[in-house]
Amino acid sequence: MTGPVLDETHDPARRSWIESANAPDGDFSIQNLPFGVFSENAGDRRVGVAIGDLILDLTALEAQGRIASGDAPIFDGGCLNPFMARPRGEWTKLRAKLARMLDAGASDRDLPLVAQSAVEMHLPVRIGGFTDFYASREHATNVGSMFRDPQNALLPNWLHIPIGYNGRASTVVVSGTPVTRPLGQLKAPDADAPCVGPSRKLDIEVELGALVGTPTQMGRPIGTAEAQDSIFGYVLLNDWSARDIQVWEYQPLGPFLSKAFATTISPWVVTSAALEPFRRDAPERERPLLPYLREATPNNLDIEITATLAPRGGAPVQILRTNAAGLYYSAAQQLAHHTLSGCRMEAGDLLGSGTISGPTRDSCGSLLELTWNGTEPISVDGGTRTFLEDADTVTLTGMCTGPYRIGFGACSGTILPAPELCEP
Ligand code: MN
C-alpha cells in the first residue's frame, strides 16, 4: 500500500505570522487551511480560507490578481463549486501558495484578512445532490438489533455493498440555522391507524460529509483511487432524524420525510489534502469485497468527533465521542459505488457517511443508540434526555490530532417548536 501524499504544506514545524494560527489547541493551523463562504455586514458572499481566528479573503486576492484564476474568476460566485470542479492539481497548487503567503517567513504581510468574529458564514457549496450512506457496522448492528432481530442484526447485503439512499439537498443548512421540529404521520405499535402530529422522537445522526470536487461522466464508473482523488474535502454533518416518523414510513422504499426536514453541515470544508497525514487502513473485511470496491491506499480518516447537548439556558454537556476511522466503507468506496451504474456526480455533491458509532455505548452517534430507543435516558444539564426537546442545542466538533491539529469548527443547531397543523 502506498502511504499518504505529503508535501511542504504538511510540515509540522511550519508556523504562521498570524499568531492565533499557532495556538496548540486551535482548529485552524497553517497545516489546515479549510475553505468557506462568508459575508460581512450583510454584503456579498465571498470565498475565504480560515487561518487562526481570521479569514484570508480569496475573492479579494483574486480581484487583486494575486492568485491565478485562469480565464475567468472562480472565487466571485459566492460558493466553492467552480474551484472544486477544477483539476486536483490546481487545488494542490493554491494550497501551497496560500501556505507560503501565511508562512512565518513571508515578507509581504499586506493581505485581505477579516476577523471570523465579524462575519456570517454561509453554505460553502451549492449542493446539487445529497446521498446518505450507512457505513458504520456498529450503527447498522445496533439499529438491526433494536428494530429487527438481534441474532441477525446485519442484513446479508451489508458486508458487500455500501448501503445508501438519495437524500434531500434543498434542506442542507449551515451550522447555526435553527431546525424546526417536523410534523409527520405517526403510528403507535398497538394503534390500528396513524395520526398526524409533531415528532416525539427527534434525533441526531453524527456523520462525516464528503464533498465531490471533480465531476464524473454519466455512464462511466470510476474506481476507488479515482474516487479518492475526486473528493475535495469534508465537513461535519448532523443528519437530524425523526425516529417515530421513520419507523412508520420507511418500508418498502426507505426513509423519506423523517430525514428530509434538515441536515446541518459545518461551514469550513477541510480539504482532502489537509487530511493526508490522518489516513488510516479500513477495518478488516469479514467477507471479501468485490474488486471495484477494493482500495490500494488507506482511505479511512482518523477524525475524532464529539457532540454536546445544551438545554434552553443550560450548559453544554458532552453526550458522545466517536471516530470516523472505524467506518467499514470509506467515502472513496461510497463514491466509486455511487458511479457503478453510471450515475453522474457533480462538483458540490454531498455524501454522508451514515451515523458513526463505535463499539461502546458512549461512542454511539445517535440518541436512538445512546438511550437504547428511549429506554435508558442520558444526563444533560439540569435533567435527562431520551430524544430532543424544543430549544435543545446540539453541537458537533471534529478534530484530527497527530503531529499537529486539524479542526473542523462547529456544526450546531437549535430545535424550534413544530408548526401548527395545516387545515385542509
Ligand atoms: Mn443519516
mmCIF file of C-alpha atoms in Angstrom, residues 47-377:
data_model
loop_
_atom_site.group_PDB
_atom_site.id
_atom_site.type_symbol
_atom_site.label_atom_id
_atom_site.label_comp_id
_atom_site.label_asym_id
_atom_site.label_seq_id
_atom_site.Cartn_x
_atom_site.Cartn_y
_atom_site.Cartn_z
ATOM 1 C CA VAL A 47 -14.779 32.763 -0.501
ATOM 2 C CA GLY A 48 -12.153 32.554 2.219
ATOM 3 C CA VAL A 49 -9.696 30.297 3.981
ATOM 4 C CA ALA A 50 -9.637 30.094 7.787
ATOM 5 C CA ILE A 51 -6.315 30.808 9.480
ATOM 6 C CA GLY A 52 -6.276 31.092 13.279
ATOM 7 C CA ASP A 53 -9.141 33.416 14.219
ATOM 8 C CA LEU A 54 -9.009 35.206 10.848
ATOM 9 C CA ILE A 55 -10.169 34.560 7.286
ATOM 10 C CA LEU A 56 -7.980 35.151 4.231
ATOM 11 C CA ASP A 57 -10.327 36.635 1.605
ATOM 12 C CA LEU A 58 -9.719 34.731 -1.669
ATOM 13 C CA THR A 59 -12.333 36.725 -3.576
ATOM 14 C CA ALA A 60 -10.330 39.894 -2.797
ATOM 15 C CA LEU A 61 -6.973 38.216 -3.537
ATOM 16 C CA GLU A 62 -8.284 37.089 -6.912
ATOM 17 C CA ALA A 63 -9.644 40.558 -7.741
ATOM 18 C CA GLN A 64 -6.198 41.973 -6.884
ATOM 19 C CA GLY A 65 -4.638 39.484 -9.330
ATOM 20 C CA ARG A 66 -2.577 37.843 -6.584
ATOM 21 C CA ILE A 67 -3.870 34.313 -7.112
ATOM 22 C CA ALA A 68 -4.320 32.768 -10.528
ATOM 23 C CA SER A 69 -7.879 32.368 -11.729
ATOM 24 C CA GLY A 70 -7.438 31.198 -15.341
ATOM 25 C CA ASP A 71 -9.722 32.715 -17.976
ATOM 26 C CA ALA A 72 -12.486 33.864 -15.631
ATOM 27 C CA PRO A 73 -12.743 34.496 -11.876
ATOM 28 C CA ILE A 74 -13.595 31.388 -9.844
ATOM 29 C CA PHE A 75 -13.988 32.950 -6.398
ATOM 30 C CA ASP A 76 -16.571 35.638 -7.183
ATOM 31 C CA GLY A 77 -19.691 33.449 -7.282
ATOM 32 C CA GLY A 78 -20.330 33.104 -3.549
ATOM 33 C CA CYS A 79 -19.668 29.343 -3.475
ATOM 34 C CA LEU A 80 -16.787 26.906 -3.860
ATOM 35 C CA ASN A 81 -18.210 24.895 -6.787
ATOM 36 C CA PRO A 82 -16.208 26.494 -9.655
ATOM 37 C CA PHE A 83 -12.929 25.929 -7.793
ATOM 38 C CA MET A 84 -13.886 22.397 -6.714
ATOM 39 C CA ALA A 85 -14.628 21.463 -10.334
ATOM 40 C CA ARG A 86 -11.042 22.383 -11.339
ATOM 41 C CA PRO A 87 -8.434 19.603 -11.654
ATOM 42 C CA ARG A 88 -6.954 18.368 -8.391
ATOM 43 C CA GLY A 89 -3.542 19.802 -9.382
ATOM 44 C CA GLU A 90 -4.983 23.320 -9.062
ATOM 45 C CA TRP A 91 -6.242 22.603 -5.532
ATOM 46 C CA THR A 92 -2.729 21.462 -4.601
ATOM 47 C CA LYS A 93 -1.066 24.492 -6.225
ATOM 48 C CA LEU A 94 -3.316 27.019 -4.473
ATOM 49 C CA ARG A 95 -2.897 25.289 -1.088
ATOM 50 C CA ALA A 96 0.902 25.500 -1.424
ATOM 51 C CA LYS A 97 0.700 29.168 -2.458
ATOM 52 C CA LEU A 98 -1.603 30.162 0.435
ATOM 53 C CA ALA A 99 0.652 28.330 2.907
ATOM 54 C CA ARG A 100 3.644 30.312 1.610
ATOM 55 C CA MET A 101 1.731 33.619 1.921
ATOM 56 C CA LEU A 102 0.837 32.811 5.533
ATOM 57 C CA ASP A 103 4.210 31.291 6.485
ATOM 58 C CA ALA A 104 6.150 32.901 9.334
ATOM 59 C CA GLY A 105 8.916 33.700 6.834
ATOM 60 C CA ALA A 106 6.683 35.623 4.390
ATOM 61 C CA SER A 107 7.736 39.249 3.899
ATOM 62 C CA ASP A 108 4.556 40.580 2.238
ATOM 63 C CA ARG A 109 2.010 40.748 5.049
ATOM 64 C CA ASP A 110 -0.417 43.103 3.346
ATOM 65 C CA LEU A 111 -3.208 40.545 2.858
ATOM 66 C CA PRO A 112 -7.022 40.934 2.850
ATOM 67 C CA LEU A 113 -7.830 39.429 6.266
ATOM 68 C CA VAL A 114 -11.138 39.524 8.135
ATOM 69 C CA ALA A 115 -11.895 38.526 11.751
ATOM 70 C CA GLN A 116 -14.044 35.370 11.949
ATOM 71 C CA SER A 117 -15.981 37.045 14.764
ATOM 72 C CA ALA A 118 -17.095 39.798 12.363
ATOM 73 C CA VAL A 119 -18.658 37.655 9.635
ATOM 74 C CA GLU A 120 -21.661 35.497 8.918
ATOM 75 C CA MET A 121 -20.861 32.048 7.500
ATOM 76 C CA HIS A 122 -22.931 30.509 4.679
ATOM 77 C CA LEU A 123 -23.258 27.141 2.982
ATOM 78 C CA PRO A 124 -19.828 26.696 1.403
ATOM 79 C CA VAL A 125 -21.099 24.906 -1.704
ATOM 80 C CA ARG A 126 -24.184 24.746 -3.904
ATOM 81 C CA ILE A 127 -25.270 21.172 -3.170
ATOM 82 C CA GLY A 128 -26.954 19.533 -6.160
ATOM 83 C CA GLY A 129 -27.342 16.103 -4.617
ATOM 84 C CA PHE A 130 -27.164 14.673 -1.114
ATOM 85 C CA THR A 131 -26.695 10.938 -0.716
ATOM 86 C CA ASP A 132 -26.702 9.411 2.733
ATOM 87 C CA PHE A 133 -24.921 6.122 3.408
ATOM 88 C CA TYR A 134 -24.948 3.619 6.290
ATOM 89 C CA ALA A 135 -21.244 2.819 6.627
ATOM 90 C CA SER A 136 -20.828 2.149 10.357
ATOM 91 C CA ARG A 137 -21.102 -1.534 11.134
ATOM 92 C CA GLU A 138 -21.740 -0.802 14.809
ATOM 93 C CA HIS A 139 -24.602 1.567 13.941
ATOM 94 C CA ALA A 140 -26.175 -0.855 11.447
ATOM 95 C CA THR A 141 -25.888 -3.653 14.018
ATOM 96 C CA ASN A 142 -27.440 -1.572 16.816
ATOM 97 C CA VAL A 143 -30.367 -0.465 14.661
ATOM 98 C CA GLY A 144 -30.877 -4.000 13.339
ATOM 99 C CA SER A 145 -30.882 -5.357 16.916
ATOM 100 C CA MET A 146 -33.415 -2.796 18.094
ATOM 101 C CA PHE A 147 -35.861 -2.970 15.189
ATOM 102 C CA ARG A 148 -35.474 -6.450 13.719
ATOM 103 C CA ASP A 149 -33.587 -9.379 15.194
ATOM 104 C CA PRO A 150 -30.511 -9.260 17.493
ATOM 105 C CA GLN A 151 -29.426 -12.670 16.109
ATOM 106 C CA ASN A 152 -29.429 -11.393 12.508
ATOM 107 C CA ALA A 153 -28.878 -7.698 13.122
ATOM 108 C CA LEU A 154 -26.848 -7.076 9.968
ATOM 109 C CA LEU A 155 -28.740 -7.722 6.725
ATOM 110 C CA PRO A 156 -26.865 -10.087 4.358
ATOM 111 C CA ASN A 157 -26.143 -7.393 1.745
ATOM 112 C CA TRP A 158 -24.459 -5.055 4.246
ATOM 113 C CA LEU A 159 -20.996 -6.704 4.161
ATOM 114 C CA HIS A 160 -20.899 -6.433 0.356
ATOM 115 C CA ILE A 161 -22.483 -3.134 -0.629
ATOM 116 C CA PRO A 162 -22.253 0.436 0.749
ATOM 117 C CA ILE A 163 -25.956 0.911 1.519
ATOM 118 C CA GLY A 164 -27.253 4.410 0.726
ATOM 119 C CA TYR A 165 -30.300 6.392 -0.329
ATOM 120 C CA ASN A 166 -30.889 9.648 -2.180
ATOM 121 C CA GLY A 167 -31.490 12.333 0.448
ATOM 122 C CA ARG A 168 -32.733 15.870 0.163
ATOM 123 C CA ALA A 169 -30.260 18.606 -0.841
ATOM 124 C CA SER A 170 -32.677 21.543 -0.510
ATOM 125 C CA THR A 171 -32.723 21.366 3.297
ATOM 126 C CA VAL A 172 -28.973 21.018 3.871
ATOM 127 C CA VAL A 173 -28.199 24.079 6.009
ATOM 128 C CA VAL A 174 -25.107 25.668 7.514
ATOM 129 C CA SER A 175 -24.277 25.453 11.220
ATOM 130 C CA GLY A 176 -26.322 27.889 13.306
ATOM 131 C CA THR A 177 -29.525 27.548 11.267
ATOM 132 C CA PRO A 178 -32.468 26.660 13.579
ATOM 133 C CA VAL A 179 -34.194 23.308 12.999
ATOM 134 C CA THR A 180 -37.998 23.165 13.205
ATOM 135 C CA ARG A 181 -39.424 20.038 14.812
ATOM 136 C CA PRO A 182 -41.113 18.141 11.971
ATOM 137 C CA LEU A 183 -44.735 17.099 11.691
ATOM 138 C CA GLY A 184 -45.402 13.661 10.331
ATOM 139 C CA GLN A 185 -47.582 10.599 10.275
ATOM 140 C CA LEU A 186 -47.131 8.617 13.467
ATOM 141 C CA LYS A 187 -48.477 5.225 14.385
ATOM 142 C CA ALA A 188 -48.084 3.603 17.785
ATOM 143 C CA PRO A 189 -47.362 -0.155 17.542
ATOM 144 C CA ASP A 190 -50.727 -1.023 19.135
ATOM 145 C CA ALA A 191 -52.808 1.551 17.185
ATOM 146 C CA ASP A 192 -54.656 0.393 14.099
ATOM 147 C CA ALA A 193 -54.386 3.719 12.261
ATOM 148 C CA PRO A 194 -51.837 6.564 12.147
ATOM 149 C CA CYS A 195 -52.321 10.110 13.416
ATOM 150 C CA VAL A 196 -50.513 13.303 12.383
ATOM 151 C CA GLY A 197 -48.504 15.485 14.740
ATOM 152 C CA PRO A 198 -45.071 16.673 15.867
ATOM 153 C CA SER A 199 -42.319 14.053 16.091
ATOM 154 C CA ARG A 200 -41.724 12.945 19.693
ATOM 155 C CA LYS A 201 -38.543 11.042 18.812
ATOM 156 C CA LEU A 202 -36.385 13.756 17.281
ATOM 157 C CA ASP A 203 -32.793 12.552 16.996
ATOM 158 C CA ILE A 204 -29.324 13.438 15.746
ATOM 159 C CA GLU A 205 -27.024 11.456 13.445
ATOM 160 C CA VAL A 206 -23.325 12.236 13.820
ATOM 161 C CA GLU A 207 -21.756 11.867 10.385
ATOM 162 C CA LEU A 208 -18.866 12.944 8.217
ATOM 163 C CA GLY A 209 -19.848 14.591 4.908
ATOM 164 C CA ALA A 210 -17.630 14.203 1.830
ATOM 165 C CA LEU A 211 -17.889 16.829 -0.923
ATOM 166 C CA VAL A 212 -17.264 15.775 -4.513
ATOM 167 C CA GLY A 213 -14.944 18.079 -6.447
ATOM 168 C CA THR A 214 -14.078 16.540 -9.799
ATOM 169 C CA PRO A 215 -17.315 15.681 -11.659
ATOM 170 C CA THR A 216 -17.852 12.262 -13.248
ATOM 171 C CA GLN A 217 -19.465 11.395 -16.587
ATOM 172 C CA MET A 218 -22.843 9.734 -16.940
ATOM 173 C CA GLY A 219 -22.404 6.092 -17.910
ATOM 174 C CA ARG A 220 -18.758 5.899 -16.741
ATOM 175 C CA PRO A 221 -18.000 4.255 -13.391
ATOM 176 C CA ILE A 222 -14.832 5.251 -11.524
ATOM 177 C CA GLY A 223 -12.606 3.121 -9.277
ATOM 178 C CA THR A 224 -11.725 3.803 -5.662
ATOM 179 C CA ALA A 225 -8.397 5.515 -6.499
ATOM 180 C CA GLU A 226 -10.050 7.978 -8.892
ATOM 181 C CA ALA A 227 -12.861 8.450 -6.368
ATOM 182 C CA GLN A 228 -10.362 9.273 -3.624
ATOM 183 C CA ASP A 229 -8.762 11.881 -5.905
ATOM 184 C CA SER A 230 -12.182 13.357 -6.768
ATOM 185 C CA ILE A 231 -13.128 14.235 -3.190
ATOM 186 C CA PHE A 232 -12.377 17.896 -2.487
ATOM 187 C CA GLY A 233 -12.913 17.817 1.247
ATOM 188 C CA TYR A 234 -15.013 17.028 4.297
ATOM 189 C CA VAL A 235 -17.467 18.665 6.694
ATOM 190 C CA LEU A 236 -19.142 17.555 9.913
ATOM 191 C CA LEU A 237 -22.749 16.598 9.277
ATOM 192 C CA ASN A 238 -25.743 16.208 11.597
ATOM 193 C CA ASP A 239 -28.480 14.309 9.777
ATOM 194 C CA TRP A 240 -31.446 15.219 12.038
ATOM 195 C CA SER A 241 -33.896 12.298 12.072
ATOM 196 C CA ALA A 242 -37.448 11.742 13.343
ATOM 197 C CA ARG A 243 -37.472 8.117 14.510
ATOM 198 C CA ASP A 244 -41.226 7.835 15.030
ATOM 199 C CA ILE A 245 -41.950 9.142 11.521
ATOM 200 C CA GLN A 246 -39.187 6.910 10.123
ATOM 201 C CA VAL A 247 -40.434 3.652 11.627
ATOM 202 C CA TRP A 248 -43.912 4.044 10.073
ATOM 203 C CA GLU A 249 -42.864 5.321 6.627
ATOM 204 C CA TYR A 250 -39.607 3.533 5.773
ATOM 205 C CA GLN A 251 -40.897 0.304 4.260
ATOM 206 C CA PRO A 252 -40.504 -0.521 1.419
ATOM 207 C CA LEU A 253 -38.593 2.445 -0.122
ATOM 208 C CA GLY A 254 -36.508 3.710 2.814
ATOM 209 C CA PRO A 255 -36.639 6.938 4.861
ATOM 210 C CA PHE A 256 -38.461 9.905 3.334
ATOM 211 C CA LEU A 257 -39.841 12.824 5.395
ATOM 212 C CA SER A 258 -38.188 11.562 8.582
ATOM 213 C CA LYS A 259 -34.826 12.769 7.255
ATOM 214 C CA ALA A 260 -35.820 15.408 4.710
ATOM 215 C CA PHE A 261 -36.560 18.351 7.052
ATOM 216 C CA ALA A 262 -32.972 19.394 7.929
ATOM 217 C CA THR A 263 -29.340 18.322 7.614
ATOM 218 C CA THR A 264 -26.754 20.631 9.203
ATOM 219 C CA ILE A 265 -23.146 20.890 8.000
ATOM 220 C CA SER A 266 -20.158 22.764 9.424
ATOM 221 C CA PRO A 267 -19.161 25.864 7.417
ATOM 222 C CA TRP A 268 -15.474 25.060 6.796
ATOM 223 C CA VAL A 269 -14.541 22.445 4.185
ATOM 224 C CA VAL A 270 -11.416 20.687 5.446
ATOM 225 C CA THR A 271 -9.599 19.569 2.307
ATOM 226 C CA SER A 272 -8.562 16.019 1.485
ATOM 227 C CA ALA A 273 -5.048 17.446 1.153
ATOM 228 C CA ALA A 274 -5.036 18.668 4.768
ATOM 229 C CA LEU A 275 -6.215 15.253 5.942
ATOM 230 C CA GLU A 276 -3.454 13.255 4.157
ATOM 231 C CA PRO A 277 -1.458 12.567 7.376
ATOM 232 C CA PHE A 278 -4.591 11.197 9.062
ATOM 233 C CA ARG A 279 -5.452 8.454 6.529
ATOM 234 C CA ARG A 280 -5.871 5.004 8.109
ATOM 235 C CA ASP A 281 -6.481 1.457 6.915
ATOM 236 C CA ALA A 282 -10.075 0.277 6.768
ATOM 237 C CA PRO A 283 -11.227 -2.335 9.316
ATOM 238 C CA GLU A 284 -10.695 -5.997 8.472
ATOM 239 C CA ARG A 285 -13.191 -7.389 5.957
ATOM 240 C CA GLU A 286 -15.404 -10.224 7.131
ATOM 241 C CA ARG A 287 -16.288 -11.116 3.541
ATOM 242 C CA PRO A 288 -14.033 -10.207 0.600
ATOM 243 C CA LEU A 289 -15.196 -7.097 -1.250
ATOM 244 C CA LEU A 290 -15.880 -7.144 -4.979
ATOM 245 C CA PRO A 291 -12.850 -5.881 -6.939
ATOM 246 C CA TYR A 292 -14.345 -2.454 -7.777
ATOM 247 C CA LEU A 293 -14.626 -1.694 -4.028
ATOM 248 C CA ARG A 294 -11.074 -2.722 -3.069
ATOM 249 C CA GLU A 295 -8.664 0.040 -2.070
ATOM 250 C CA ALA A 296 -4.955 0.313 -2.854
ATOM 251 C CA THR A 297 -4.431 3.072 -0.258
ATOM 252 C CA PRO A 298 -5.656 3.673 3.292
ATOM 253 C CA ASN A 299 -8.710 5.908 2.765
ATOM 254 C CA ASN A 300 -10.299 5.991 6.213
ATOM 255 C CA LEU A 301 -9.820 9.166 8.253
ATOM 256 C CA ASP A 302 -8.796 9.431 11.900
ATOM 257 C CA ILE A 303 -11.200 12.211 12.934
ATOM 258 C CA GLU A 304 -12.483 12.281 16.486
ATOM 259 C CA ILE A 305 -15.985 13.742 16.686
ATOM 260 C CA THR A 306 -17.785 14.795 19.869
ATOM 261 C CA ALA A 307 -21.321 16.057 20.426
ATOM 262 C CA THR A 308 -22.669 18.265 23.196
ATOM 263 C CA LEU A 309 -26.292 18.915 24.143
ATOM 264 C CA ALA A 310 -27.375 22.153 25.857
ATOM 265 C CA PRO A 311 -30.986 22.640 27.015
ATOM 266 C CA ARG A 312 -32.514 26.142 26.921
ATOM 267 C CA GLY A 313 -30.432 28.279 29.270
ATOM 268 C CA GLY A 314 -28.300 25.277 30.280
ATOM 269 C CA ALA A 315 -24.651 24.384 29.822
ATOM 270 C CA PRO A 316 -23.490 22.095 27.008
ATOM 271 C CA VAL A 317 -22.688 18.568 28.233
ATOM 272 C CA GLN A 318 -20.744 16.085 26.109
ATOM 273 C CA ILE A 319 -23.059 13.201 25.182
ATOM 274 C CA LEU A 320 -20.799 11.151 22.909
ATOM 275 C CA ARG A 321 -17.326 10.775 21.420
ATOM 276 C CA THR A 322 -16.708 8.710 18.300
ATOM 277 C CA ASN A 323 -14.173 8.352 15.458
ATOM 278 C CA ALA A 324 -14.586 8.158 11.685
ATOM 279 C CA ALA A 325 -11.571 5.826 11.356
ATOM 280 C CA GLY A 326 -13.718 2.801 12.227
ATOM 281 C CA LEU A 327 -16.187 3.154 9.311
ATOM 282 C CA TYR A 328 -16.485 -0.069 7.268
ATOM 283 C CA TYR A 329 -16.738 1.832 3.968
ATOM 284 C CA SER A 330 -14.684 4.944 3.126
ATOM 285 C CA ALA A 331 -16.018 7.941 1.202
ATOM 286 C CA ALA A 332 -13.939 6.744 -1.781
ATOM 287 C CA GLN A 333 -15.715 3.386 -1.746
ATOM 288 C CA GLN A 334 -19.098 5.098 -1.430
ATOM 289 C CA LEU A 335 -18.320 7.382 -4.365
ATOM 290 C CA ALA A 336 -16.987 4.523 -6.532
ATOM 291 C CA HIS A 337 -20.106 2.506 -5.750
ATOM 292 C CA HIS A 338 -22.331 5.522 -6.487
ATOM 293 C CA THR A 339 -20.964 5.710 -10.052
ATOM 294 C CA LEU A 340 -21.123 1.950 -10.744
ATOM 295 C CA SER A 341 -24.457 2.108 -12.536
ATOM 296 C CA GLY A 342 -23.410 5.231 -14.423
ATOM 297 C CA CYS A 343 -24.811 7.865 -12.056
ATOM 298 C CA ARG A 344 -23.175 11.238 -12.787
ATOM 299 C CA MET A 345 -21.655 13.050 -9.808
ATOM 300 C CA GLU A 346 -21.218 16.813 -9.814
ATOM 301 C CA ALA A 347 -18.963 19.291 -8.048
ATOM 302 C CA GLY A 348 -20.671 20.035 -4.732
ATOM 303 C CA ASP A 349 -22.484 16.714 -4.372
ATOM 304 C CA LEU A 350 -22.557 15.685 -0.714
ATOM 305 C CA LEU A 351 -22.078 12.121 0.561
ATOM 306 C CA GLY A 352 -22.988 11.485 4.208
ATOM 307 C CA SER A 353 -21.106 8.629 5.852
ATOM 308 C CA GLY A 354 -24.104 7.471 7.850
ATOM 309 C CA THR A 355 -24.221 7.628 11.644
ATOM 310 C CA ILE A 356 -20.761 6.978 13.078
ATOM 311 C CA SER A 357 -20.996 4.634 16.054
ATOM 312 C CA GLY A 358 -18.141 2.963 17.911
ATOM 313 C CA PRO A 359 -18.060 -0.230 19.965
ATOM 314 C CA THR A 360 -19.121 1.333 23.295
ATOM 315 C CA ARG A 361 -22.405 2.975 24.306
ATOM 316 C CA ASP A 362 -20.867 6.449 24.727
ATOM 317 C CA SER A 363 -19.312 6.247 21.246
ATOM 318 C CA CYS A 364 -22.700 5.852 19.533
ATOM 319 C CA GLY A 365 -23.629 8.646 17.119
ATOM 320 C CA SER A 366 -27.383 8.891 17.750
ATOM 321 C CA LEU A 367 -29.731 9.296 20.724
ATOM 322 C CA LEU A 368 -31.564 6.215 19.441
ATOM 323 C CA GLU A 369 -28.491 4.168 20.371
ATOM 324 C CA LEU A 370 -27.239 6.276 23.332
ATOM 325 C CA THR A 371 -30.611 5.801 25.103
ATOM 326 C CA TRP A 372 -31.406 2.410 23.500
ATOM 327 C CA ASN A 373 -34.580 3.670 21.838
ATOM 328 C CA GLY A 374 -35.511 5.874 24.786
ATOM 329 C CA THR A 375 -35.353 3.170 27.442
ATOM 330 C CA GLU A 376 -32.148 4.416 29.154
ATOM 331 C CA PRO A 377 -32.141 8.248 29.470
#
